[in-house]
Short mmCIF file of C-alpha atoms in Angstrom, two decimals:
data_model
loop_
_atom_site.label_atom_id
_atom_site.label_comp_id
_atom_site.label_asym_id
_atom_site.label_seq_id
_atom_site.Cartn_x
_atom_site.Cartn_y
_atom_site.Cartn_z
CA UNK A 743 74.51 95.84 121.42
CA UNK A 744 73.88 99.62 121.14
CA UNK A 745 72.87 100.74 117.77
CA UNK A 746 73.72 104.46 117.07
CA UNK A 747 72.44 106.34 113.99
CA UNK A 748 75.38 107.01 111.53
CA UNK A 749 74.79 109.14 108.56
CA UNK A 750 77.03 108.38 105.36
CA UNK A 751 77.72 110.07 102.02
CA UNK A 752 76.92 107.18 99.63
CA UNK A 753 77.54 106.52 95.99
CA UNK A 754 74.14 105.18 94.58
CA UNK A 755 73.83 102.45 92.08
CA UNK A 756 73.41 104.76 89.05
CA UNK A 757 76.96 106.03 88.23
CA UNK A 758 77.02 109.59 87.01
CA UNK A 759 77.91 110.45 83.35
CA UNK A 760 79.07 114.09 83.63
CA UNK A 761 78.09 116.04 86.82
CA UNK A 762 76.62 114.04 89.64
CA UNK A 763 73.09 114.80 90.91
CA UNK A 764 71.97 114.60 94.52
CA UNK A 765 69.53 111.79 94.98
CA UNK A 766 70.43 110.24 91.65
CA UNK A 767 74.08 109.53 92.01
CA UNK A 768 75.01 110.47 95.57
CA UNK A 769 73.07 111.05 98.67
CA UNK A 770 73.35 111.10 102.47
CA UNK A 771 71.75 107.98 104.06
CA UNK A 772 71.26 107.00 107.62
CA UNK A 773 72.35 103.60 108.75
CA UNK A 774 73.44 102.40 112.27
CA UNK A 775 76.58 101.43 113.93
CA UNK A 776 77.29 99.51 117.17
CA UNK A 777 79.86 101.62 119.00
CA UNK A 778 80.25 98.78 121.60
CA UNK A 779 81.03 96.15 119.10
CA UNK A 780 84.63 94.72 119.45
CA UNK A 781 87.25 95.61 117.05
CA UNK A 782 89.40 93.24 115.12
CA UNK A 783 93.25 93.42 115.31
CA UNK A 784 94.40 96.41 113.22
CA UNK A 785 91.21 98.31 113.48
CA UNK A 786 90.18 101.63 115.11
CA UNK A 787 86.86 103.29 115.56
CA UNK A 788 86.74 107.05 114.93
CA UNK A 789 84.34 109.93 115.04
CA UNK A 790 84.63 112.33 112.18
CA UNK A 791 84.69 116.00 112.79
CA UNK A 792 85.60 117.68 109.36
CA UNK A 793 85.25 116.43 105.77
CA UNK A 794 87.27 117.78 103.03
CA UNK A 795 85.46 118.00 99.69
CA UNK A 796 88.11 117.51 96.88
CA UNK A 797 88.01 117.08 93.14
CA UNK A 798 89.39 113.60 93.24
CA UNK A 799 86.05 112.42 94.63
CA UNK A 800 84.64 112.75 91.15
CA UNK A 801 87.20 110.26 89.87
CA UNK A 802 86.30 107.79 92.51
CA UNK A 803 82.74 107.63 91.05
CA UNK A 804 83.66 105.99 87.83
CA UNK A 805 83.06 102.34 88.63
CA UNK A 806 86.40 101.50 86.73
CA UNK A 807 88.57 104.54 87.73
CA UNK A 808 91.10 105.70 85.12
CA UNK A 809 93.26 107.02 88.01
CA UNK A 810 95.42 104.31 89.34
CA UNK A 811 96.02 106.10 92.64
CA UNK A 812 92.29 106.74 93.18
CA UNK A 813 90.46 103.41 93.54
CA UNK A 814 86.72 103.44 92.55
CA UNK A 815 84.03 103.50 95.27
CA UNK A 816 81.68 100.44 95.27
CA UNK A 817 78.13 101.36 94.48
CA UNK A 818 75.60 101.56 97.26
CA UNK A 819 78.70 102.13 99.63
CA UNK A 820 80.07 105.19 101.61
CA UNK A 821 82.38 107.36 99.52
CA UNK A 822 85.83 108.05 100.96
CA UNK A 823 87.77 111.29 101.45
CA UNK A 824 90.09 113.33 103.60
CA UNK A 825 88.82 113.82 107.07
CA UNK A 826 89.87 114.98 110.67
CA UNK A 827 88.57 112.73 113.39
CA UNK A 828 89.01 111.53 116.97
CA UNK A 829 89.80 107.94 117.90
CA UNK A 830 87.10 106.44 120.04
CA UNK A 831 88.83 103.14 120.57
CA UNK A 832 91.70 101.35 118.88
CA UNK A 833 93.35 98.04 118.18
CA UNK A 834 96.23 99.72 116.32
CA UNK A 835 99.45 100.37 118.12
CA UNK A 836 100.06 103.80 116.90
CA UNK A 837 96.51 105.04 117.69
CA UNK A 838 95.27 105.75 121.27
CA UNK A 839 91.83 106.71 122.52
CA UNK A 840 91.22 110.46 122.07
CA UNK A 841 94.06 110.83 119.44
CA UNK A 842 93.29 113.31 116.73
CA UNK A 843 93.87 111.70 113.27
CA UNK A 844 93.85 113.17 109.78
CA UNK A 845 93.80 110.91 106.71
CA UNK A 846 91.51 109.22 104.09
CA UNK A 847 88.44 107.40 105.56
CA UNK A 848 84.81 106.72 104.62
CA UNK A 849 82.75 109.83 104.66
CA UNK A 850 80.31 109.12 107.57
CA UNK A 851 79.74 110.31 111.14
CA UNK A 852 81.45 107.14 112.57
CA UNK A 853 83.79 104.85 110.72
CA UNK A 854 86.25 101.99 111.21
CA UNK A 855 89.71 102.35 109.82
CA UNK A 856 92.01 99.35 109.24
CA UNK A 857 95.73 99.02 108.91
CA UNK A 858 95.05 96.81 105.78
CA UNK A 859 93.44 99.71 104.00
CA UNK A 860 95.52 100.93 100.98
CA UNK A 861 95.12 104.60 102.23
CA UNK A 862 96.15 103.75 105.82
CA UNK A 863 99.70 104.89 105.17
CA UNK A 864 98.67 108.41 104.73
CA UNK A 865 96.69 108.61 108.04
CA UNK A 866 98.58 110.60 110.71
CA UNK A 867 98.19 111.33 114.48
CA UNK A 868 97.88 115.08 114.88
CA UNK A 869 97.57 115.66 118.53
CA UNK A 870 99.33 119.09 118.04
CA UNK A 871 96.10 120.31 116.69
CA UNK A 872 94.57 120.38 120.16
CA UNK A 873 96.75 123.36 121.08
CA UNK A 874 96.60 125.18 117.70
CA UNK A 875 95.32 128.76 117.48
CA UNK A 876 94.45 127.99 113.75
CA UNK A 877 90.94 126.83 112.75
CA UNK A 878 90.45 123.10 112.99
CA UNK A 879 89.34 123.08 109.27
CA UNK A 880 92.80 124.18 108.21
CA UNK A 881 94.16 120.70 108.94
CA UNK A 882 92.14 119.34 105.98
CA UNK A 883 92.91 122.38 103.86
CA UNK A 884 95.85 124.60 103.88
CA UNK A 885 97.62 122.49 106.45
CA UNK A 886 96.19 119.19 105.05
CA UNK A 887 96.27 117.30 101.76
CA UNK A 888 95.39 120.38 99.55
CA UNK A 889 98.24 122.35 101.19
CA UNK A 890 100.68 119.57 100.97
CA UNK A 891 99.77 119.10 97.29
CA UNK A 892 100.47 122.74 96.49
CA UNK A 893 103.73 122.76 98.37
CA UNK A 894 105.14 119.49 96.92
CA UNK A 895 103.84 120.15 93.45
CA UNK A 896 105.36 123.67 93.15
CA UNK A 897 108.68 122.99 94.87
CA UNK A 898 109.53 119.50 93.88
CA UNK A 899 107.92 119.31 90.43
CA UNK A 900 107.81 123.03 89.38
CA UNK A 901 111.28 123.81 90.54
CA UNK A 902 110.68 127.60 90.50
CA UNK A 903 113.36 130.16 90.52
CA UNK A 904 113.06 133.71 91.84
CA UNK A 905 112.04 136.16 89.09
CA UNK A 906 110.22 133.51 86.95
CA UNK A 907 106.57 133.66 85.91
CA UNK A 908 104.10 131.26 87.44
CA UNK A 909 100.62 130.64 86.10
CA UNK A 910 98.03 128.81 88.23
CA UNK A 911 94.68 127.61 86.82
CA UNK A 912 91.62 127.04 89.23
CA UNK A 913 93.61 129.55 91.27
CA UNK A 914 90.96 130.27 93.81
CA UNK A 915 90.42 126.63 94.75
CA UNK A 916 91.82 124.70 97.66
CA UNK A 917 95.14 124.11 96.00
CA UNK A 918 95.48 127.06 93.58
CA UNK A 919 95.23 129.81 96.21
CA UNK A 920 98.16 128.26 98.18
CA UNK A 921 100.29 127.63 95.11
CA UNK A 922 99.90 131.36 94.06
CA UNK A 923 100.79 132.66 97.58
CA UNK A 924 103.82 130.29 97.80
CA UNK A 925 104.93 131.67 94.47
CA UNK A 926 104.79 135.19 95.78
CA UNK A 927 106.82 134.24 98.90
CA UNK A 928 109.46 132.79 96.56
CA UNK A 929 109.70 136.07 94.54
CA UNK A 930 107.87 134.86 91.48
CA UNK A 931 105.49 136.86 89.14
CA UNK A 932 102.17 135.12 89.63
CA UNK A 933 99.23 134.82 87.27
CA UNK A 934 95.98 133.10 87.85
CA UNK A 935 92.64 132.20 86.26
CA UNK A 936 89.36 131.52 87.99
CA UNK A 937 85.60 131.24 86.99
CA UNK A 938 83.88 134.21 88.63
CA UNK A 939 84.43 137.89 89.37
CA UNK A 940 84.24 137.32 92.99
CA UNK A 941 87.03 134.79 92.76
CA UNK A 942 89.17 137.18 90.68
CA UNK A 943 88.81 139.84 93.32
CA UNK A 944 89.97 137.40 95.97
CA UNK A 945 93.02 136.47 93.91
CA UNK A 946 93.91 140.19 93.70
CA UNK A 947 93.51 140.47 97.47
CA UNK A 948 95.88 137.78 98.22
CA UNK A 949 98.73 139.13 95.87
CA UNK A 950 98.35 137.56 92.42
CA UNK A 951 100.06 139.93 89.99
CA UNK A 952 97.56 139.43 87.17
CA UNK A 953 94.31 137.43 86.82
CA UNK A 954 91.49 136.62 84.37
CA UNK A 955 88.12 135.17 84.38
CA UNK A 956 88.38 132.20 81.90
CA UNK A 957 84.55 132.06 81.48
CA UNK A 958 84.53 135.50 80.02
CA UNK A 959 87.87 135.30 78.10
CA UNK A 960 87.36 134.53 74.40
CA UNK A 961 90.85 133.58 73.70
CA UNK A 962 93.07 132.16 76.63
CA UNK A 963 96.23 131.98 74.58
CA UNK A 964 95.85 135.64 73.61
CA UNK A 965 95.17 136.62 77.22
CA UNK A 966 98.26 134.80 78.50
CA UNK A 967 100.36 136.42 75.90
CA UNK A 968 99.02 139.89 77.12
CA UNK A 969 99.50 139.20 80.88
CA UNK A 970 102.87 137.19 80.44
CA UNK A 971 104.69 138.98 77.52
CA UNK A 972 108.02 137.33 78.65
CA UNK A 973 106.37 133.87 78.65
CA UNK A 974 105.49 131.31 81.24
CA UNK A 975 108.18 129.40 83.15
CA UNK A 976 106.15 127.27 85.53
CA UNK A 977 102.47 126.24 85.09
CA UNK A 978 100.59 124.68 87.88
CA UNK A 979 97.79 122.80 85.95
CA UNK A 980 94.50 122.10 87.70
CA UNK A 981 92.30 122.04 84.57
CA UNK A 982 93.93 120.66 81.43
CA UNK A 983 92.10 121.03 78.11
CA UNK A 984 92.03 124.47 76.35
CA UNK A 985 93.99 126.12 79.15
CA UNK A 986 96.86 123.57 78.79
CA UNK A 987 97.04 124.26 75.04
CA UNK A 988 97.11 128.01 75.65
CA UNK A 989 100.03 127.58 78.08
CA UNK A 990 102.01 125.44 75.59
CA UNK A 991 101.80 128.20 73.07
CA UNK A 992 103.04 130.72 75.75
CA UNK A 993 105.67 128.54 77.58
CA UNK A 994 109.26 129.50 77.50
CA UNK A 995 112.10 127.11 76.70
CA UNK A 996 112.66 124.68 79.58
CA UNK A 997 109.32 125.49 81.17
CA UNK A 998 107.90 123.09 83.75
CA UNK A 999 104.28 122.09 83.68
CA UNK A 1000 102.98 120.64 87.10
CA UNK A 1001 100.08 118.35 86.31
CA UNK A 1002 98.05 118.33 89.51
CA UNK A 1003 94.63 117.75 88.00
CA UNK A 1004 92.59 118.19 84.74
CA UNK A 1005 89.24 119.03 85.85
CA UNK A 1006 87.93 119.86 82.49
CA UNK A 1007 88.01 116.12 81.82
CA UNK A 1008 86.42 114.90 84.90
CA UNK A 1009 82.95 115.21 83.75
CA UNK A 1010 83.44 113.48 80.39
CA UNK A 1011 83.57 109.75 79.76
CA UNK A 1012 85.95 110.52 76.87
CA UNK A 1013 89.59 111.74 77.18
CA UNK A 1014 89.96 115.23 75.72
CA UNK A 1015 93.12 115.55 73.75
CA UNK A 1016 95.60 118.30 73.67
CA UNK A 1017 96.23 119.33 70.09
CA UNK A 1018 99.75 121.04 70.33
CA UNK A 1019 101.75 118.69 72.46
CA UNK A 1020 104.40 118.98 69.84
CA UNK A 1021 105.37 122.23 71.38
CA UNK A 1022 106.98 120.14 74.17
CA UNK A 1023 109.77 119.10 71.86
CA UNK A 1024 111.32 122.24 70.36
CA UNK A 1025 110.72 124.21 73.72
CA UNK A 1026 112.28 121.33 75.81
CA UNK A 1027 109.24 121.66 78.20
CA UNK A 1028 108.91 119.14 81.12
CA UNK A 1029 105.29 118.01 81.74
CA UNK A 1030 105.07 115.98 85.02
CA UNK A 1031 102.08 114.41 86.68
CA UNK A 1032 102.38 113.70 90.44
CA UNK A 1033 100.44 112.69 93.43
CA UNK A 1034 100.81 113.96 96.98
CA UNK A 1035 101.26 110.40 98.22
CA UNK A 1036 104.61 110.38 96.70
CA UNK A 1037 105.83 113.21 98.88
CA UNK A 1038 104.77 112.16 102.36
CA UNK A 1039 108.38 112.58 103.41
CA UNK A 1040 107.92 116.36 103.09
CA UNK A 1041 104.94 116.49 105.46
CA UNK A 1042 106.71 117.86 108.54
CA UNK A 1043 108.70 120.43 106.54
CA UNK A 1044 105.54 121.61 104.73
CA UNK A 1045 103.50 121.82 107.93
CA UNK A 1046 106.26 123.68 109.84
CA UNK A 1047 106.80 126.29 107.11
CA UNK A 1048 103.21 126.86 106.15
CA UNK A 1049 102.01 127.17 109.73
CA UNK A 1050 104.60 129.81 110.29
CA UNK A 1051 103.67 131.75 107.22
CA UNK A 1052 99.93 131.60 108.22
CA UNK A 1053 100.76 132.94 111.75
CA UNK A 1054 102.95 135.67 110.28
CA UNK A 1055 99.89 136.51 107.97
CA UNK A 1056 102.11 136.00 104.89
CA UNK A 1057 99.46 133.60 103.60
CA UNK A 1058 95.63 133.73 103.67
CA UNK A 1059 93.15 130.99 103.21
CA UNK A 1060 89.42 131.04 102.24
CA UNK A 1061 86.95 128.43 102.96
CA UNK A 1062 83.43 127.65 102.18
CA UNK A 1063 81.66 125.77 105.07
CA UNK A 1064 78.62 123.52 105.12
CA UNK A 1065 77.46 122.55 108.62
CA UNK A 1066 76.27 119.04 109.10
CA UNK A 1067 76.83 115.93 107.13
CA UNK A 1068 73.21 116.16 105.81
CA UNK A 1069 74.58 118.82 103.46
CA UNK A 1070 77.55 116.87 102.25
CA UNK A 1071 76.13 115.62 99.00
CA UNK A 1072 74.93 119.08 97.84
CA UNK A 1073 78.39 120.64 99.08
CA UNK A 1074 80.15 118.08 96.75
CA UNK A 1075 77.93 118.95 93.73
CA UNK A 1076 78.25 122.67 94.28
CA UNK A 1077 82.05 122.38 94.48
CA UNK A 1078 82.13 120.54 91.24
CA UNK A 1079 80.11 123.32 89.61
CA UNK A 1080 82.57 125.77 91.00
CA UNK A 1081 79.97 127.41 93.36
CA UNK A 1082 82.39 127.36 96.31
CA UNK A 1083 84.63 130.21 97.19
CA UNK A 1084 87.87 128.70 98.35
CA UNK A 1085 88.23 125.24 100.10
CA UNK A 1086 84.86 123.46 100.52
CA UNK A 1087 84.60 121.68 103.78
CA UNK A 1088 81.79 119.97 105.76
CA UNK A 1089 81.76 120.44 109.47
CA UNK A 1090 80.28 117.16 110.88
CA UNK A 1091 80.85 117.42 114.58
CA UNK A 1092 83.04 119.27 117.27
CA UNK A 1093 85.79 117.56 119.12
CA UNK A 1094 85.80 117.41 122.84
CA UNK A 1095 89.12 119.25 123.39
#
């Protein structure tokens, strides 16, 4: 038996109401793992290199999750999330030693994945990454689940047409910045909102046609009327709440609302209602929620197209990087408060290739 230190991002016993606090609700804790222990059939031991910090992590802290596709984390146990890792050893046919895998795992330095896990189906071997000229972190961001979410949500749910107006909330985030740039590639007029002047400047840099700081805007509906005088055709919703109400006021007939997330409700134990949903009826608006897990069949198409656009510099991608798993808890809290600029990742270790 060889016990190796293994740091984990853990959900503590006191569940958060509102924003989580490091040391009170989440923390990094050191345990040990025996890397020589035999694996059961259908298991693989992996070493984590990059952790993706995503908004859905807040939903997993509820104890009784209201999101059917996001199971709750057990208290006093490691949290889970999207990671890029190397296989150390495997009793799973499709995984071999030294394979690079991307998928949802426990957030710890070393972890065991199992073919019986409900998220196993989204874990992919990505050995092509070994020869990539793009940053490793991109494969949990613009070329990972956030990018796939943006691609599937805009194309499959939003059904945009050249010349239409697209509005993206949380537009400087991991998903939003991709949605906006995809919209520009498709020939749309693209509007965006974000929560700081620095983020607004970045959105202008990557080609958004009009942007505003929602924190300094007194009336979002009036601002959208000003910026989109011909109305909104597609809304990629990451926030819900007041912004969704404002979009319904400014949406065109047959507009499509892509409900990706509603972060304005993530930190409240009470559901926040939208007061003007009746607008959907006379305007014939489609409001559709989706999860990226429903569009795994698009993964190769998405990867190939977005990789090419990145190489051609038709798309840019901004990241905030925390080095070392010791900073993972604070990185998660900072991202929830909107302190990150772009995709928040945690660099845990470097691969050997």
